[in-house]
Coordinates of C-alpha atoms and ligand atoms in Angstrom, one line a residue:
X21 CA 14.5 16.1 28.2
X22 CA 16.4 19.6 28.6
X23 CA 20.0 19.0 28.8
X24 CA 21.5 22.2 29.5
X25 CA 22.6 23.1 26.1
X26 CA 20.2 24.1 23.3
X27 CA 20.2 21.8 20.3
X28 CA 22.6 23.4 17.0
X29 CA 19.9 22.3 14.0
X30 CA 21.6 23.1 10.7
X31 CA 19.1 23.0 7.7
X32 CA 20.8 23.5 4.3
X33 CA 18.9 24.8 1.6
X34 CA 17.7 27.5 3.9
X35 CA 16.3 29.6 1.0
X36 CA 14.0 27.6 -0.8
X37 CA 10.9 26.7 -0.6
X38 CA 10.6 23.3 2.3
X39 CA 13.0 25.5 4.5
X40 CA 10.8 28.3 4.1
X41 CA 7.6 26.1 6.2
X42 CA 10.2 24.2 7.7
X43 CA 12.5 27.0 9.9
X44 CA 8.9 28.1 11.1
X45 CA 8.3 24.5 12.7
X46 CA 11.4 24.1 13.9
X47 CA 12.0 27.7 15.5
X48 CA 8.0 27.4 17.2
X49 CA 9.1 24.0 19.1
X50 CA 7.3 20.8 16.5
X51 CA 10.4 18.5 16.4
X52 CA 12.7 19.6 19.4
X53 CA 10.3 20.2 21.9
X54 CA 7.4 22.9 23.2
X55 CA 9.8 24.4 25.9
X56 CA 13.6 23.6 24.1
X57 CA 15.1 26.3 22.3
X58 CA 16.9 26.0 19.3
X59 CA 19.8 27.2 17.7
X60 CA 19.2 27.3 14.1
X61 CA 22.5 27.2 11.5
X62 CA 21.6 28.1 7.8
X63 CA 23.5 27.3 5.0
X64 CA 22.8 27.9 1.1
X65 CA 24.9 29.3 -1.7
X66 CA 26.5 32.7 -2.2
X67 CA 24.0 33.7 -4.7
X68 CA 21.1 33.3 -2.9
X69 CA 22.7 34.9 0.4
X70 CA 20.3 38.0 0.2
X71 CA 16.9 35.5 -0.1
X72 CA 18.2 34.1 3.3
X73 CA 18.6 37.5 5.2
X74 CA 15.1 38.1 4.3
X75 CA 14.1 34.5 5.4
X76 CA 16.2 35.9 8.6
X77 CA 14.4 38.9 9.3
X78 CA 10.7 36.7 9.0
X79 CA 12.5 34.6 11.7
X80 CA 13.2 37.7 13.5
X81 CA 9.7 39.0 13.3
X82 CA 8.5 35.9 14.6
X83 CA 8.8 36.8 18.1
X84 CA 9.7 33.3 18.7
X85 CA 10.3 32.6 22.7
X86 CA 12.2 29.7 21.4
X87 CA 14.7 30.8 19.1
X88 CA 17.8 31.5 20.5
X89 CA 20.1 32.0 17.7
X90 CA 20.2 32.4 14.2
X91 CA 23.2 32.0 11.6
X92 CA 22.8 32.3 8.0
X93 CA 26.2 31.4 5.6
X94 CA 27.4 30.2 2.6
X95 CA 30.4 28.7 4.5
X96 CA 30.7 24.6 5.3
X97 CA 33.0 25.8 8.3
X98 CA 30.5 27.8 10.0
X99 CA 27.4 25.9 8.8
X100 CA 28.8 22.3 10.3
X101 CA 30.2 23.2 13.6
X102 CA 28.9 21.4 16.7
X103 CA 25.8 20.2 15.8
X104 CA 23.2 18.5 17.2
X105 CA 21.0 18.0 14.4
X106 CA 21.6 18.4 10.4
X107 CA 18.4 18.7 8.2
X108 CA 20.4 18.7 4.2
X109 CA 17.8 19.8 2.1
X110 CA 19.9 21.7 -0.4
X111 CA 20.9 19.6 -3.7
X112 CA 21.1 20.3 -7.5
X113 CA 17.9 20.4 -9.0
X114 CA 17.1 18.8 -12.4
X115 CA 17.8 21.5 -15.3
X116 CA 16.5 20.9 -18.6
X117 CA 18.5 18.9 -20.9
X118 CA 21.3 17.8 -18.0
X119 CA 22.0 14.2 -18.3
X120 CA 20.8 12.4 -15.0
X121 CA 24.6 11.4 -14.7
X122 CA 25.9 14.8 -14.8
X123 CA 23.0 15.1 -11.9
X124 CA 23.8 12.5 -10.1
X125 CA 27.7 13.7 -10.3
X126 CA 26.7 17.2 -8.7
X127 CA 25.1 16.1 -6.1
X128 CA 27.5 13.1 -5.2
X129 CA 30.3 16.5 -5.1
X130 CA 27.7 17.9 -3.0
X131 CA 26.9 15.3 0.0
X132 CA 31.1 14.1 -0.7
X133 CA 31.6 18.2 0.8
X134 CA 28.9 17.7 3.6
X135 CA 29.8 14.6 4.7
X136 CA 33.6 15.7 5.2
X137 CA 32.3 18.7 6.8
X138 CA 30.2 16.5 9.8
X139 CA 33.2 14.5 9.9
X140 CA 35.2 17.3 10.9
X141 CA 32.9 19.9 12.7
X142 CA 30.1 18.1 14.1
X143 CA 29.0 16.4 17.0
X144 CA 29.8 12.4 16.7
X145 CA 26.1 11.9 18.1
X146 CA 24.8 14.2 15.5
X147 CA 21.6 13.0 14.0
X148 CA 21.8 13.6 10.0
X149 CA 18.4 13.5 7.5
X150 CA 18.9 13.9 4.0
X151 CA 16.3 15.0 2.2
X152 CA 17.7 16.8 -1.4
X153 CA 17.2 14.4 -4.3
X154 CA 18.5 11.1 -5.1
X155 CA 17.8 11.0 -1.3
X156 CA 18.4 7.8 -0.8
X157 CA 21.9 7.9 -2.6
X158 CA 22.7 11.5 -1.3
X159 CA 22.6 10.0 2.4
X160 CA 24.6 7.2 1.5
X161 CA 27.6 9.4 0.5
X162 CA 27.3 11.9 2.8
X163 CA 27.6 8.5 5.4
X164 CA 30.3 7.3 3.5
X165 CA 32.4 10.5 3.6
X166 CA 32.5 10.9 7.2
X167 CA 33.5 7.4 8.5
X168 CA 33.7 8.3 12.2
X169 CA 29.6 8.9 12.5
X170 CA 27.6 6.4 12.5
X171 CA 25.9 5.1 9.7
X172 CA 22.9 4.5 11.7
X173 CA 23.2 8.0 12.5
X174 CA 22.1 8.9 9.1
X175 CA 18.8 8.8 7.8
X176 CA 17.0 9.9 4.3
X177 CA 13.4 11.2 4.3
X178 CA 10.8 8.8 3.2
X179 CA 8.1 10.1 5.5
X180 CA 6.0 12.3 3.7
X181 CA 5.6 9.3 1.3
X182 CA 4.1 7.4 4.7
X183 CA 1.8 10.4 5.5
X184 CA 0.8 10.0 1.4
X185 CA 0.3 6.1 1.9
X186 CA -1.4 6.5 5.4
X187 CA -3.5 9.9 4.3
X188 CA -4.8 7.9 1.0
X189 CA -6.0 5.0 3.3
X190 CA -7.9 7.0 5.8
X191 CA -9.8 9.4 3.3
X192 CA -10.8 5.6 1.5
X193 CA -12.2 4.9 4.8
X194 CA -13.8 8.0 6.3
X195 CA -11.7 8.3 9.1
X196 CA -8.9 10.6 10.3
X197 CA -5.1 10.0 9.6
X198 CA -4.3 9.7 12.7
X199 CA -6.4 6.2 13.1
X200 CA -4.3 4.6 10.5
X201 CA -1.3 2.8 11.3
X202 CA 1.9 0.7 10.6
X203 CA 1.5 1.6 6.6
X204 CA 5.0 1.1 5.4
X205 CA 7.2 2.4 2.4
X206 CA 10.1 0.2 1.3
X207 CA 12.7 1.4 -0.7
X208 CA 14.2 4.5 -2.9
X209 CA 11.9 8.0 -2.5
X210 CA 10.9 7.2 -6.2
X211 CA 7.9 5.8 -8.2
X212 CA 9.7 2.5 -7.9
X213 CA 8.9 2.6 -3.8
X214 CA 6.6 -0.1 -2.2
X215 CA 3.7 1.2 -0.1
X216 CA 2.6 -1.5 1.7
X217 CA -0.4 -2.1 3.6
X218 CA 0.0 -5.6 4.7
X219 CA 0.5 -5.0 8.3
X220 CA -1.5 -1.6 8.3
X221 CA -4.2 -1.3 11.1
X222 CA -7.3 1.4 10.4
X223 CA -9.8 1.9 13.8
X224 CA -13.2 2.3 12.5
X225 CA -16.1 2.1 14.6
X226 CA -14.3 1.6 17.6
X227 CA -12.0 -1.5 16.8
X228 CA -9.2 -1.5 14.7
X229 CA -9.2 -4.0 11.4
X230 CA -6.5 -4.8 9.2
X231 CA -6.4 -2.3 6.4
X232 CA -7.7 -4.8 3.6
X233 CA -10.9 -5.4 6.0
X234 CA -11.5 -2.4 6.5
X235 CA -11.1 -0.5 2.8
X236 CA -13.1 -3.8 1.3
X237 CA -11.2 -2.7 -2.3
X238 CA -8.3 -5.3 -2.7
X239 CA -8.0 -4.1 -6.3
X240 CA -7.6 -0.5 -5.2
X241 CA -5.4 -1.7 -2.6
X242 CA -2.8 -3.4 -4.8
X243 CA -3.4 -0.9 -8.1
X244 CA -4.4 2.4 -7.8
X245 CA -3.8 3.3 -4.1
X246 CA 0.1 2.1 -4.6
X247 CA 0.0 4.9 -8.0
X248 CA -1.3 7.1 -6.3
X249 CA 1.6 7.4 -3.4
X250 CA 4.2 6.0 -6.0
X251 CA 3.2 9.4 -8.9
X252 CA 1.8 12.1 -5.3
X253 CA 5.0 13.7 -5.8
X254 CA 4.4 14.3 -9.7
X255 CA 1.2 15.0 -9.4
X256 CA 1.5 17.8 -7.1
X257 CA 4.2 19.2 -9.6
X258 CA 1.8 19.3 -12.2
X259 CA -0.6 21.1 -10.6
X260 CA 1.0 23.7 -7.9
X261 CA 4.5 23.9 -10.6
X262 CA 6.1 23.9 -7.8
X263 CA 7.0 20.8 -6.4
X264 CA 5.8 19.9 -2.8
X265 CA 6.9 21.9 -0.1
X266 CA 4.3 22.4 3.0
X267 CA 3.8 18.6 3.0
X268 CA 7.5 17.7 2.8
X269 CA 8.5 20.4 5.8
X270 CA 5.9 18.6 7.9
X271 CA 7.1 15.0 7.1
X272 CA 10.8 16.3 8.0
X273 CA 9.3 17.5 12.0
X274 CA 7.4 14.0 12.1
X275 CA 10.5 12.5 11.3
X276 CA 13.3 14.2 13.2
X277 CA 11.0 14.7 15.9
X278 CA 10.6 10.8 15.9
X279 CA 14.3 10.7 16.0
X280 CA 14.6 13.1 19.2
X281 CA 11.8 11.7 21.2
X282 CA 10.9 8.1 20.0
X283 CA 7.6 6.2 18.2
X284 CA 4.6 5.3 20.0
X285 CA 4.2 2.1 21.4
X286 CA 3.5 -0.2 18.8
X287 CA 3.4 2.3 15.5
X288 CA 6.2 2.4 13.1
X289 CA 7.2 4.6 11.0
X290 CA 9.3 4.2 7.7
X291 CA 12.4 6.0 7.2
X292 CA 15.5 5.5 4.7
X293 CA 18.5 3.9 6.8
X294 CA 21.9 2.1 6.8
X295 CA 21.4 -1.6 5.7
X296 CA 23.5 -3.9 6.7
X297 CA 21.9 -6.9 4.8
X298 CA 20.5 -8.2 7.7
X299 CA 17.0 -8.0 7.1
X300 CA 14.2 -8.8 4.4
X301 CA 17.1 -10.2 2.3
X302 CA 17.7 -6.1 1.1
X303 CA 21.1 -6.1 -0.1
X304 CA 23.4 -4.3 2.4
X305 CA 25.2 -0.8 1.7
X306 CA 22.2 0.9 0.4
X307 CA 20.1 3.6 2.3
X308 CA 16.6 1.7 2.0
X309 CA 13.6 3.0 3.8
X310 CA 12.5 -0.2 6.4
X311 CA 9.6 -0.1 8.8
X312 CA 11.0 1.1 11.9
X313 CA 10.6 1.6 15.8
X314 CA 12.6 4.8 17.8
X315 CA 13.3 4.4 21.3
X316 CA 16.4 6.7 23.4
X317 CA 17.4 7.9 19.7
X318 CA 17.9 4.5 18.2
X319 CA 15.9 2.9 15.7
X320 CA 15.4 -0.4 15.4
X321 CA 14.2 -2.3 12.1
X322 CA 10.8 -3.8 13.0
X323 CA 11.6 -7.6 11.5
X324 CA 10.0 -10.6 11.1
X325 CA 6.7 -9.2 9.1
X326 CA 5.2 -11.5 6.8
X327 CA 5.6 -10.7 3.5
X328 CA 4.2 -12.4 0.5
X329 CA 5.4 -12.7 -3.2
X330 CA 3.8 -9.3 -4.3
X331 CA 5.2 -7.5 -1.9
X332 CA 8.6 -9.3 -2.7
X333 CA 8.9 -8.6 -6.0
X334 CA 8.0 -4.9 -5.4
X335 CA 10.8 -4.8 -2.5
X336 CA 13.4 -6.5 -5.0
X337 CA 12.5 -3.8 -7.7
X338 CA 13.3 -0.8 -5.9
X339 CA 15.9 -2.5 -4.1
X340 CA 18.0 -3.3 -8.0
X341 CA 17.2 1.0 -8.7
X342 CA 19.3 2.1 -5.5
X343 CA 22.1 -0.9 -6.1
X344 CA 22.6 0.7 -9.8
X345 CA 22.5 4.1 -8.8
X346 CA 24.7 3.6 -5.7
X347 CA 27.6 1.8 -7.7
X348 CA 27.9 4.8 -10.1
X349 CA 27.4 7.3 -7.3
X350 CA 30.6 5.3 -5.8
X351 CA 32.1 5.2 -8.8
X352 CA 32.2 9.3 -8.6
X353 CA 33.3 9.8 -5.4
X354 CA 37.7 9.6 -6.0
X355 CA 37.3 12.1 -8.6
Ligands
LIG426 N1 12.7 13.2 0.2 C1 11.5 13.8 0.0 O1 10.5 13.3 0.4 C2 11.5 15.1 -0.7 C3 10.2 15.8 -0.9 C4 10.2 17.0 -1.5 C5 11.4 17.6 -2.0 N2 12.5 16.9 -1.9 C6 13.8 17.4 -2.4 O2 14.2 18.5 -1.5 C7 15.1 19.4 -2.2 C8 14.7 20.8 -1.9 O3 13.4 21.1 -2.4 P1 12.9 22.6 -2.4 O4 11.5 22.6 -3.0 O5 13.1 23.3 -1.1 O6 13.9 23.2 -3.5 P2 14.3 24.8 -3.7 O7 15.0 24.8 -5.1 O8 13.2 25.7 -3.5 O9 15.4 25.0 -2.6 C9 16.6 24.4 -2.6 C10 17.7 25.3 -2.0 O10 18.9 24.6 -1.9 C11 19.9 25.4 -2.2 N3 21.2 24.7 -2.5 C12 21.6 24.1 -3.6 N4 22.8 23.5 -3.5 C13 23.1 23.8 -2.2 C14 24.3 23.4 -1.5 N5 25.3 22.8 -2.0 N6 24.4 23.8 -0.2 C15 23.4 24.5 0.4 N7 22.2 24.8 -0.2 C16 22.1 24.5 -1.5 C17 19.4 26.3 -3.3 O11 20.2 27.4 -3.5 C18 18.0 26.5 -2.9 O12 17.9 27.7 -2.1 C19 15.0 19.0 -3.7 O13 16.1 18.2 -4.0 C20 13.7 18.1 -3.8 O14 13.8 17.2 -4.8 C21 12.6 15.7 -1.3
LIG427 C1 15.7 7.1 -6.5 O1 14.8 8.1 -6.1 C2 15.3 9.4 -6.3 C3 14.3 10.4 -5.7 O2 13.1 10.4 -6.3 C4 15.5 9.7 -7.8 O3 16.0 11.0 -8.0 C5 16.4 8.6 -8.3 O4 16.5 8.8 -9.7 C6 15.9 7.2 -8.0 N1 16.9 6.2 -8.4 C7 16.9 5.6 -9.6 C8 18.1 4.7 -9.9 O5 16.0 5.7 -10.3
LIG428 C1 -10.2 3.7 18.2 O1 -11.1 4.8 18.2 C2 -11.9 4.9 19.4 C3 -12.8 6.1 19.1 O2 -13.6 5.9 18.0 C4 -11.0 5.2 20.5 O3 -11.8 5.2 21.7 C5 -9.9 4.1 20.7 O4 -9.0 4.3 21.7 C6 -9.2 3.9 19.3 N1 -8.3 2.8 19.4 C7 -7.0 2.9 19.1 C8 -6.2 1.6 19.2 O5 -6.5 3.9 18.7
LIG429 C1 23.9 7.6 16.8 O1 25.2 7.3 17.4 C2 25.2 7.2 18.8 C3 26.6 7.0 19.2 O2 27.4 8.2 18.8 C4 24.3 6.1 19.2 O3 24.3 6.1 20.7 C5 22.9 6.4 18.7 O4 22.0 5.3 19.0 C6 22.9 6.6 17.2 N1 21.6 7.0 16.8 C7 20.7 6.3 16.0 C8 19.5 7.1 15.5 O5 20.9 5.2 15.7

């Protein structure tokens, strides 16, 4: 897999919390590989410029074998350059009393700036995961603002809602995580999201059964499970007042690392991409997390899956919240 240059990862955000478990992750060898080094780029605001150099010296006192290089900045010039990878996890939070407008304004300014800056400075191939809230919306600007990249190159994060979905399923059943598979999360990274379990497989007791078979609950199933996933984010808020962090870092290495080195046979994962319109009648020209397979660093919508009138009404639902928020996203970015 080594090619002869070590990956440039920018992560933005660098001083807050999710880069704080994430840069760990990254810098020990979780997404890019056990024996690649990494080049790490950070980028956050002036004001919080000091936080970073202290997140640079931990870094530092890592010992890392595979951590080549480390730049912390303020500046889109430095922060953009050459990259292999870009992890934009910096946004504008919700303040109290801000109107979700003014919100969503700031943070189409924001991803307007970051996408200009890949356009210029990056790496055509660069793979791009947006992860700062309206996620879904943020990636979708930040594609739309650097035209020569593309789209399918650009990706929100919708994975730690998956781990969420495939987590709840396996604790029902007594088993680990990692023997349930193919849940799938459709739409905006919102309580409005759809996590199916349809086509999810659980292997208990040596065979694997079809997640309804095996949890015996269809009124769980199709009530409180999909609550659960849909209101995990909130929930965690209410009880850490912090929103979630270790969870989200880890969901960010599954995912990018998913990007770099592929899915296993026959698993999907879900993740927020480009639609063209082309498949489970989702409107095109919305970033809308699909059930998807990675193979040589191109993912593939897995298609044709049944789905059923429930399930369609869910996927229409989120699909009409990202449509809305998208046209006046859009309708920000000439001024
Ligand atoms: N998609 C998901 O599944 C998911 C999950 C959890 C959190 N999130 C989102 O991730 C984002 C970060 O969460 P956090 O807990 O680390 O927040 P945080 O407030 O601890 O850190 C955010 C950092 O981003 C920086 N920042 C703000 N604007 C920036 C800009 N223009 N350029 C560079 N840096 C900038 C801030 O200064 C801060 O250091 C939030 O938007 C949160 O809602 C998404
Ligand atoms: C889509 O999800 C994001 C992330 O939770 C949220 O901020 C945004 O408000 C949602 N969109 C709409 C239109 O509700
Ligand atoms: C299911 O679990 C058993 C062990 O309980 C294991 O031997 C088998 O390989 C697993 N099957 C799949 C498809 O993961
Ligand atoms: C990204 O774009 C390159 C072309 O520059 C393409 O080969 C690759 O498949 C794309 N990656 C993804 C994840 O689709």
């Amino acid at each position: 897999m080594w090619t002869g240059i070590d990956p440039t990862v920018l992560v933005t955000g660098a001083a807050g919390q999710i880069a704080y478990s994430l840069l760990f992750s990254i810098a020990k060898g979780d997404v890019f590989g056990k024996d690649q080094p990494v080049v790490l780029l950070l980028l956050d605001i002036t004001p919080m410029l000091p936080v970073l150099d202290g997140v640079v010296m931990e870094l530092q006192d890592c010992a890392l074998p595979l951590l080549r290089d480390i730049v912390p900045t303020d500046k889109e010039d430095v922060a953009f350059r050459d990259l292999d990878a870009a992890i934009l996890v910096g946004s504008m939070p919700r303040r109290e009393g801000m109107e979700r407008k003014d919100l969503l304004k700031a943070n189409v300014a924001i991803f307007k700036s970051q996408g200009a800056a890949l356009e210029k400075f990056a790496k055509k191939t660069v793979k791009v995961l947006v992860v700062g809230n309206p996620a879904n919306t943020n990636c979708l600007i930040a594609a739309k603002s650097a035209p020569s990249i593309p789209k399918e190159n650009f990706s929100c994060l919708t994975r730690l809602d998956h781990n969420r979905a495939r987590s709840q399923v396996a604790m029902r059943c007594g088993v680990p995580a990692t023997q349930v598979r193919n849940v799938i999360i459709w739409g905006n990274h919102s309580s409005t999201q759809y996590p199916d379990v349809h086509h999810c497989l659980v292997n208990m007791s040596g065979s694997e059964l079809a997640c309804f078979e095996a949890v015996k609950d269809d009124a769980w199933l199709k009530g409180d499970f999909i609550a659960t996933v849909q209101q995990r984010g909130a929930a965690v808020i209410k009880a850490r007042k912090l929103s979630s962090a270790m969870s989200a870092a880890k969901a960010i290495c599954d995912h990018m690392k998913d990007i770099w080195s592929g899915t296993p046979e026959g698993e999907f994962i879900s993740m927020g991409i480009y639609s063209s319109g082309n498949s489970y009648g989702v409107p095109e020209d919305l970033i809308y997390s699909f059930p998807v397979q990675i193979k040589d660093k191109t993912w593939k919508i897995v298609d044709g899956l049944a789905v059923n009138d429930f399930s369609r009404s869910k996927m229409e639902a989120t699909a009409a919240e990202l449509m809305e928020e998208r046209d006046t996203a859009v309708s920000f970015l000439g001024v």
